[in-house]
Each structure stands twice: as C-alpha cells, then as structure tokens.
C-alpha cells in the first residue's frame, strides 16, 4: 500500500513538473513591460520591476531590472541598472521603457511620473555598457505632458519605444490613448522634429483600438508597430513602408488572456529565431500590478504577417547549452520555486530566501564526454546552513551529489565549498534542491562551478 502511495505521489509530482514550462521566465520577482535587445551574442531583457506590495493597489515600479540569456531558457539576473531615484525629476513611479545602442553608448528611454511638471514624462538615461550603471542623460525630462496635446489626460506620454532607421535617423514613438512620434538628433537626447500625433481612431491603421505600449522595429522592408488595444488589453500590430507612416492595420497577435488587465509587447530575432515577449500575471499572487514577463517563439508567415499566438508554457527548445566548467551565477535560472534575489557591492546579485525544498532548475547543461568529479559553490549562512542536493533531469532525478553547508557566520561571510559528485556526461537539466531545517532561511547562494 505504501509503495502504491509513493507511486501516485511520484506521478502527481511528475505531472506538476511537466506542466511547469518556462513561462513566466522570471520567477524571483514580479516583472512587466519587457524590452528585449541583442548585443553581440547575448539577448538583454530590460523589464520594469513591479514592487511586491502596492500600497495604493496601483502600478508601483521604482526600478528597472535586467536579465540576459544566450540560450533562451536560462536567464541571468544582473544588478539593478536603473532606478526612478536616478532621475531627480521623477516622482518615483516608473512605467515602460526601451534601451538601444548608438555609437557605443546605450540610451534607455523611460516613462515616469514627473514631480517638476504635472503628469507622466519621457526621460532618457545613458551608459557606456548595456549592464549600466545608467545615469539621467539630461537632468530633466525629454518630453513633458505640456508638449503633447492629442491626449487630454496627464499620462498620455507613457511607453517610449525607439528605432534607428537604416539611414541613421532615430525615431521615438510613445503614448497612451495617443500615439506620438518624433525624430531624435544623433545625440539621442534631443528632438530633431516637431512631435506628430498619429490618428489612433483610424481603423485602417489601428484596427479596433490603440491603447498604449507601441514597439516599433523594421524587418526586411517593413516597419512594424505592435501595441496594446482596449482595456483589458490584447496585442495587435500595424505595418508601414516608412517609419513615418502611413500605417496599415495588420491584425491580432495575442488576445486578452489571464489575470493582468495590461499586456505589453516586445519582438526580437535572436540566433535565427523570432520571439514575442509580453506579460501576464501567472506567478503566485500575481495580478494587475504584480505581473510576470513571458516569451513565445513564433515564425512570421511567408508574406511577413505575424501569426496569432496564445499564452503557453513557453520555449520548449533552447538555442544553446550552458558550460558548467565556467563559473555560473546562482541567479542563472530556467525555473525556480520559493526564491528571491538580492544584491550588494561585494558579490553582486545572489539567490536568497532559501528554504527547505526550494529549488533552481538550470536547463541544457553540457558536461561533455569526459564528465565531472567535483562541484563547488559560493555560499553564506547565518544560524543554520543546510544542503544543496544536485539532481539531474528532473526534480526527483538521480542524486549525483550533496554539498553540505555549515553555519558559516553572517550573511556576508561568503565561502567557496566543494563536494565530490558522481560522474555526469552529456547534456542534462540540473536541479539544485535546497534542504534544511524548517521554517528557517538556510543560506545564500552566489555562484557554482563543476570541475573534472
Ligand atoms: O507598466 C505600467 C503600464 O502598464 C505600462 O506603461 C503599460 O504599457 C502597461 O504595461
């Protein structure tokens, strides 16, 4: 009887695991408004970080976060690159944003409530690196509410998106219940043209509705603008032969699904594949103001049109493997349960809030043909410590080693600990399963590495 029970439990756990896909792609915090961009071989994903608690039950984003991937299934968190407090004029609540490179500098167009000029404004931050740190490029907003008159409300200057045309001319588009555009000078921090408001009520251009969240890019000879329609939001697109229009409505990309009233799109090609980013509210306790970024892979139709998509479990096949013989940050995660991230100046980002049975899954780890014999990890502990069990291929797959983490001292006393492990060869998913005394926080985890 006992054996029968265990089999049923095992089956239930297996079903749960199979139904846990890659979406939402970030599980350690609430995120919204994805803005992907590729630099060299890496996909950078800039997102708004929805605060866990929204005292006024409304949007509250005080900072942006950055995640990178080289395989589309494992995402590495980086130090917070930009906060609203980096803009002296910001009233502390941000909304959507997009970052772009020009002449070796990285320009990040953000929108935020403005305390020096009523309403929402567009600002621009700049950095020498896509990882930041970014700083306010102007010391004031680039676009303020009094510069735009199509929308009569104070938050019509939301959601900037930026595109540099083949001839080098940069364009900025933005808007909520208004869709504005203007040319940018080569310095990327000043306008090179008057602001134009598109006719968002023209159904031949915008179909059922234009609400907000434009994302403009060029593919082949076509300019695409994808955007959110209606409240609750669905994602649609329009195309043009010129960045200045006219625009021709293309169709629906994603209907409204799930618990988040808003959605916000970003599209990018990476390593020969096309990806559609959006957000929903699929994490535990998610909702309108606690959102989660997701991604779907898709193929353009032969005529360049974008197929309709639904929200799924996400990417089934990655576009690369992970090298376990190089130091890998613990915050490189395909899927996790129960964990949070924190950061400091000594070690950067690390995994924290680790309790018994929490875990990290890392996908497509390539151990090669010679295998491994040792695992090491940088950890800190206070009061307790615990264990990292290393399982392969599933949460309850073969246990190949256990790293014991003693009481070390304080949370910022980091030690590199190691253990022997069973040999592993070839490509496997890894599960770091954390064990220790309940209900306590056990230890912090900074990075790991295998050796032969
Ligand atoms: O993140 C705040 C707002 O929600 C954005 O500005 C909109 O696009 C919607 O995603």
XYZ file of C-alpha atoms and ligand atoms in Angstrom:
462
model
C 0.000 0.000 0.000
C 2.778 2.369 0.967
C 4.561 1.658 -2.314
C 1.328 2.372 -4.216
C 1.019 5.727 -2.402
C 4.568 6.691 -3.278
C 3.928 5.832 -6.938
C 0.821 8.041 -7.014
C 2.701 10.893 -5.341
C 5.582 10.428 -7.781
C 3.142 10.574 -10.677
C 1.491 13.721 -9.362
C 4.878 15.385 -8.942
C 5.842 14.338 -12.476
C 2.624 15.804 -13.897
C 3.234 19.051 -11.982
C 6.760 19.201 -13.340
C 5.682 18.546 -16.921
C 3.068 21.287 -16.729
C 5.664 23.729 -15.352
C 7.127 25.209 -18.508
C 9.389 28.175 -18.981
C 6.729 30.855 -18.558
C 6.835 33.183 -16.723
C 10.548 33.359 -17.468
C 11.393 35.234 -14.237
C 10.053 33.656 -11.045
C 12.109 35.524 -8.409
C 10.263 38.855 -8.735
C 7.278 40.426 -10.448
C 8.169 41.952 -13.814
C 6.341 43.803 -16.587
C 6.852 45.689 -19.845
C 9.595 43.529 -21.448
C 12.081 45.269 -23.748
C 14.480 42.821 -25.447
C 17.595 43.812 -27.387
C 20.547 41.800 -28.719
C 24.161 42.950 -28.203
C 26.802 40.691 -29.696
C 25.826 37.139 -28.773
C 23.593 37.939 -25.824
C 19.907 38.795 -25.519
C 19.361 41.550 -22.950
C 15.887 41.817 -21.458
C 15.082 45.065 -19.650
C 11.899 44.946 -17.569
C 10.015 47.028 -15.063
C 10.175 45.537 -11.561
C 6.691 45.549 -10.030
C 7.023 46.030 -6.288
C 5.653 43.061 -4.304
C 3.409 45.381 -2.320
C 1.455 48.207 -3.931
C 0.057 50.255 -1.062
C -2.398 52.089 -3.292
C -3.338 48.972 -5.260
C -1.966 50.507 -8.436
C 1.170 50.218 -10.545
C 4.335 50.712 -8.495
C 7.713 50.325 -10.189
C 10.610 52.047 -8.505
C 13.302 50.353 -10.533
C 14.053 48.524 -13.748
C 15.729 45.101 -13.831
C 17.961 43.386 -16.345
C 18.153 39.711 -17.307
C 20.316 38.165 -20.024
C 20.350 34.864 -21.863
C 22.422 33.152 -24.528
C 20.120 30.153 -24.910
C 16.552 31.493 -24.358
C 15.918 29.063 -21.491
C 18.338 30.123 -18.728
C 18.052 33.765 -17.609
C 20.738 35.531 -15.561
C 19.753 38.436 -13.311
C 22.060 41.456 -13.115
C 22.486 44.280 -10.638
C 19.660 46.814 -10.759
C 20.761 49.047 -13.639
C 18.356 51.970 -13.184
C 16.004 53.324 -10.525
C 13.494 56.138 -10.618
C 15.624 57.772 -7.905
C 18.366 58.136 -10.575
C 16.128 60.829 -12.128
C 15.891 63.857 -9.830
C 12.662 64.899 -11.568
C 10.916 61.530 -11.189
C 8.110 61.221 -8.667
C 9.211 57.647 -8.022
C 6.834 55.545 -10.117
C 8.095 54.278 -13.471
C 6.322 52.748 -16.446
C 7.521 51.057 -19.620
C 10.898 51.708 -21.247
C 13.273 50.614 -24.023
C 17.070 50.633 -24.353
C 19.048 50.965 -27.602
C 22.743 51.209 -28.554
C 24.209 54.000 -30.673
C 27.909 54.665 -31.286
C 28.966 52.535 -28.288
C 26.591 54.225 -25.851
C 23.354 52.788 -24.507
C 20.292 55.038 -24.344
C 17.374 53.966 -22.204
C 14.061 55.776 -22.760
C 11.820 55.509 -19.719
C 8.493 56.960 -18.654
C 7.725 58.083 -15.135
C 5.528 60.380 -13.114
C 7.218 63.787 -13.020
C 7.301 65.853 -9.837
C 8.546 69.005 -11.565
C 5.982 69.033 -14.382
C 2.499 67.559 -13.889
C 1.797 64.156 -15.440
C 3.914 61.392 -16.917
C 7.099 62.323 -18.784
C 9.578 60.534 -21.006
C 13.203 60.654 -19.854
C 16.448 59.198 -21.130
C 19.301 57.541 -19.263
C 22.714 56.747 -20.737
C 25.537 54.305 -20.046
C 28.773 53.070 -21.619
C 27.623 49.489 -21.031
C 24.334 47.653 -21.561
C 24.703 46.419 -17.957
C 24.819 50.000 -16.671
C 25.146 51.807 -14.417
C 22.872 54.229 -16.271
C 22.523 57.880 -15.360
C 19.995 60.539 -16.281
C 21.323 61.982 -19.561
C 19.602 65.360 -19.275
C 18.842 66.087 -15.636
C 15.285 66.773 -16.782
C 12.619 65.004 -18.825
C 12.884 64.821 -22.614
C 9.119 65.012 -23.174
C 6.674 66.526 -20.714
C 2.902 66.464 -20.716
C 2.585 70.082 -21.858
C 4.446 69.230 -25.100
C 1.715 66.820 -26.289
C -1.921 67.725 -26.777
C -3.675 64.816 -28.547
C -4.357 63.032 -25.249
C -6.179 65.291 -22.811
C -5.149 63.169 -19.813
C -1.910 63.558 -17.872
C -0.473 60.097 -18.601
C -0.573 60.136 -22.408
C 3.266 60.236 -22.552
C 3.809 56.637 -21.494
C 5.733 53.772 -23.026
C 8.571 55.075 -25.235
C 9.914 52.814 -27.985
C 12.909 53.755 -30.122
C 14.121 52.664 -33.558
C 17.189 53.672 -35.577
C 16.420 53.571 -39.292
C 18.852 52.252 -41.922
C 19.762 55.845 -42.863
C 20.797 56.532 -39.240
C 17.735 58.602 -38.343
C 16.417 57.634 -34.902
C 12.686 57.754 -34.172
C 10.935 57.823 -30.814
C 7.297 56.686 -30.515
C 5.217 56.692 -27.356
C 1.743 57.170 -25.959
C -1.316 56.084 -24.032
C -4.624 56.691 -25.821
C -2.424 58.710 -28.134
C 0.441 57.628 -30.355
C 3.126 60.260 -30.818
C 6.380 60.163 -32.749
C 9.340 62.475 -33.241
C 12.807 62.245 -34.768
C 15.793 62.222 -32.423
C 19.064 64.009 -33.081
C 22.205 61.884 -33.332
C 22.948 62.732 -29.664
C 19.790 60.670 -28.903
C 18.851 63.111 -26.157
C 17.118 65.897 -28.099
C 14.246 66.049 -30.579
C 15.037 66.682 -34.251
C 11.452 67.311 -35.359
C 8.120 68.535 -34.067
C 6.030 65.888 -32.295
C 3.378 64.271 -34.536
C 0.271 62.562 -33.186
C -0.985 59.641 -35.277
C -4.734 59.306 -35.790
C -5.342 56.391 -33.446
C -9.057 56.418 -34.342
C -8.272 55.491 -37.952
C -9.353 51.832 -38.091
C -7.421 51.203 -41.302
C -4.251 51.950 -39.295
C -5.038 50.685 -35.788
C -7.962 48.270 -36.127
C -10.196 48.033 -33.049
C -8.252 50.424 -30.785
C -4.856 51.834 -29.849
C -4.428 51.897 -26.090
C -0.658 52.087 -25.356
C 2.661 50.194 -25.454
C 3.922 50.763 -29.015
C 7.018 48.748 -30.015
C 8.483 49.700 -33.395
C 11.072 47.769 -35.427
C 11.991 47.031 -39.019
C 12.187 43.573 -40.556
C 13.091 43.120 -44.195
C 11.494 46.146 -45.866
C 8.579 46.522 -43.473
C 8.205 48.705 -40.370
C 6.128 47.021 -37.688
C 4.405 48.695 -34.763
C 2.965 46.264 -32.252
C 0.823 47.720 -29.471
C -1.821 47.083 -26.822
C -5.515 47.619 -27.632
C -8.500 48.090 -25.376
C -8.856 47.599 -21.633
C -8.492 44.673 -20.906
C -5.607 44.546 -23.328
C -4.919 42.419 -26.370
C -1.887 42.877 -28.629
C -2.222 43.962 -32.276
C 0.066 45.263 -34.998
C 0.202 47.688 -37.876
C 2.800 47.995 -40.647
C 4.214 50.639 -42.917
C 6.757 51.086 -45.683
C 8.148 54.137 -43.857
C 8.836 54.920 -40.165
C 6.674 57.992 -40.695
C 3.629 56.016 -41.932
C 1.034 55.686 -43.297
C 0.262 52.617 -41.164
C -1.924 49.692 -42.265
C -3.585 47.547 -39.619
C -2.107 44.029 -39.623
C -4.219 42.072 -37.139
C -4.376 40.499 -33.706
C -1.200 38.958 -32.245
C -2.400 37.898 -28.784
C -5.956 38.055 -27.373
C -6.507 39.058 -23.768
C -5.772 36.094 -21.518
C -5.192 35.633 -17.806
C -5.442 37.951 -14.828
C -3.432 41.011 -15.890
C -5.568 43.740 -17.457
C -2.497 45.129 -19.188
C -0.158 43.488 -21.624
C 2.950 44.990 -23.196
C 4.798 43.534 -26.188
C 8.361 43.364 -27.474
C 9.578 41.405 -30.504
C 13.095 40.378 -31.449
C 15.002 37.959 -33.676
C 17.789 36.028 -31.949
C 20.030 33.249 -33.276
C 17.763 32.724 -36.285
C 14.526 32.515 -34.283
C 11.757 35.076 -33.679
C 10.458 35.768 -30.176
C 7.409 37.604 -28.853
C 7.715 38.931 -25.275
C 4.708 40.010 -23.224
C 3.498 39.934 -19.639
C 0.688 38.275 -17.706
C 0.014 37.656 -14.029
C 0.794 33.953 -13.824
C 3.076 33.908 -10.757
C 1.544 33.109 -7.353
C -0.371 36.157 -6.021
C 0.028 37.795 -9.436
C -2.422 40.424 -10.610
C -2.776 43.700 -12.477
C 0.137 45.221 -10.573
C 2.177 42.073 -9.904
C 2.939 40.926 -13.429
C 5.279 38.387 -14.970
C 7.192 38.532 -18.232
C 6.797 35.621 -20.657
C 8.065 34.732 -24.130
C 6.759 32.731 -27.094
C 8.722 31.603 -30.128
C 6.938 32.207 -33.457
C 7.522 32.226 -37.212
C 6.496 35.090 -39.483
C 4.137 33.979 -42.245
C 5.724 33.947 -45.735
C 4.060 37.323 -46.519
C 5.623 38.893 -43.389
C 2.435 38.892 -41.352
C 2.618 37.910 -37.672
C 0.658 34.823 -36.608
C -1.837 34.943 -33.771
C -0.441 33.473 -30.552
C -1.766 32.397 -27.180
C -0.018 32.340 -23.811
C 1.680 28.952 -23.463
C 4.209 27.263 -21.178
C 6.882 28.915 -23.319
C 10.095 27.872 -25.004
C 10.452 24.125 -25.356
C 13.791 24.095 -27.188
C 16.642 26.447 -26.347
C 19.246 27.789 -28.743
C 22.410 26.896 -26.842
C 23.889 24.924 -23.968
C 25.409 26.018 -20.677
C 29.074 25.318 -19.856
C 29.217 24.029 -16.240
C 33.007 24.300 -16.103
C 32.811 28.083 -16.103
C 31.649 29.967 -13.038
C 27.871 30.278 -13.325
C 25.925 32.729 -11.228
C 23.333 31.080 -8.968
C 20.901 33.646 -10.377
C 21.120 31.922 -13.786
C 17.765 30.199 -13.677
C 15.458 28.321 -16.050
C 12.869 27.761 -13.337
C 12.832 28.221 -9.574
C 10.447 27.825 -6.677
C 10.360 29.853 -3.491
C 13.442 32.020 -4.040
C 14.255 35.723 -4.113
C 17.245 37.706 -5.349
C 19.235 40.336 -3.534
C 22.394 42.272 -4.415
C 25.286 44.063 -2.780
C 28.539 45.698 -3.834
C 30.702 42.758 -2.736
C 29.239 39.854 -4.722
C 26.620 41.497 -6.943
C 23.362 39.561 -7.299
C 22.815 36.390 -5.251
C 19.997 33.961 -4.500
C 18.408 34.390 -1.092
C 15.308 33.465 0.925
C 16.274 29.785 0.532
C 14.035 27.418 2.477
C 13.713 23.642 2.683
C 12.689 22.132 -0.702
C 13.075 25.365 -2.690
C 14.953 24.689 -5.897
C 16.630 26.064 -9.013
C 16.430 24.347 -12.381
C 19.157 25.060 -14.948
C 18.491 23.735 -18.435
C 20.669 22.128 -21.104
C 23.932 21.891 -19.155
C 26.620 20.282 -21.323
C 29.057 18.127 -19.299
C 30.824 16.915 -22.438
C 32.241 13.442 -22.919
C 34.835 13.413 -20.122
C 32.421 14.037 -17.270
C 32.948 15.650 -13.875
C 34.031 14.762 -10.350
C 33.670 17.910 -8.267
C 31.069 20.612 -7.573
C 31.801 23.873 -5.800
C 29.567 26.722 -4.728
C 29.985 30.093 -3.073
C 27.552 30.384 -0.193
C 26.978 32.280 3.041
C 24.956 31.246 6.060
C 23.852 32.528 9.419
C 22.357 30.392 12.208
C 21.691 27.246 10.191
C 23.146 26.345 6.816
C 21.746 23.303 5.014
C 22.436 21.254 1.900
C 22.370 21.608 -1.858
C 21.263 18.350 -3.459
C 22.196 18.083 -7.126
C 19.686 16.092 -9.164
C 19.815 15.515 -12.906
C 16.992 15.648 -15.475
C 14.131 16.079 -13.023
C 13.450 17.329 -9.532
C 13.447 13.731 -8.342
C 16.016 12.506 -10.840
C 19.286 10.847 -9.881
C 21.022 12.477 -6.921
C 24.628 12.939 -8.075
C 25.963 14.843 -5.091
C 25.169 16.815 -1.956
C 27.009 19.925 -0.813
C 26.819 20.383 2.945
C 26.734 23.989 4.080
C 27.572 24.533 7.754
C 26.846 27.551 9.879
C 29.433 29.984 8.497
C 28.954 33.258 10.373
C 26.972 36.107 8.927
C 25.094 36.649 5.670
C 28.034 38.475 4.125
C 30.641 35.828 5.089
C 30.980 34.026 1.761
C 32.818 30.683 1.474
C 33.653 28.516 -1.515
C 32.681 24.952 -0.524
C 33.071 21.804 -2.596
C 31.966 18.186 -2.749
C 32.731 15.118 -4.836
C 29.975 14.106 -7.207
C 29.105 11.135 -9.384
C 30.244 11.354 -12.960
C 27.823 13.040 -15.396
C 28.334 13.149 -19.168
C 26.434 14.798 -21.987
C 23.645 17.383 -21.824
C 21.340 17.394 -18.786
C 18.986 19.650 -16.886
C 20.269 20.298 -13.364
C 18.180 20.766 -10.252
C 19.738 22.368 -7.166
C 17.347 21.306 -4.421
C 17.841 23.071 -1.094
C 17.398 21.146 2.148
C 17.486 22.178 5.798
C 15.577 22.951 8.952
C 12.070 24.314 8.512
C 10.850 27.013 8.575
C 14.154 28.876 8.544
C 16.064 30.745 5.870
C 19.001 28.377 5.312
C 21.775 30.100 3.355
C 22.546 32.418 0.436
C 23.933 31.161 -2.880
C 26.176 33.270 -5.145
C 27.727 31.043 -7.822
C 28.653 27.468 -8.747
C 31.032 25.530 -10.960
C 31.859 21.897 -11.811
C 35.333 20.517 -12.495
C 36.752 17.286 -13.864
O 3.804 49.313 -16.518
C 2.846 50.322 -16.442
C 1.976 50.308 -17.671
O 1.298 49.088 -17.815
C 2.730 50.468 -18.952
O 3.132 51.749 -19.157
C 1.729 49.954 -19.918
O 2.226 49.660 -21.181
C 1.208 48.750 -19.190
O 2.013 47.661 -19.421
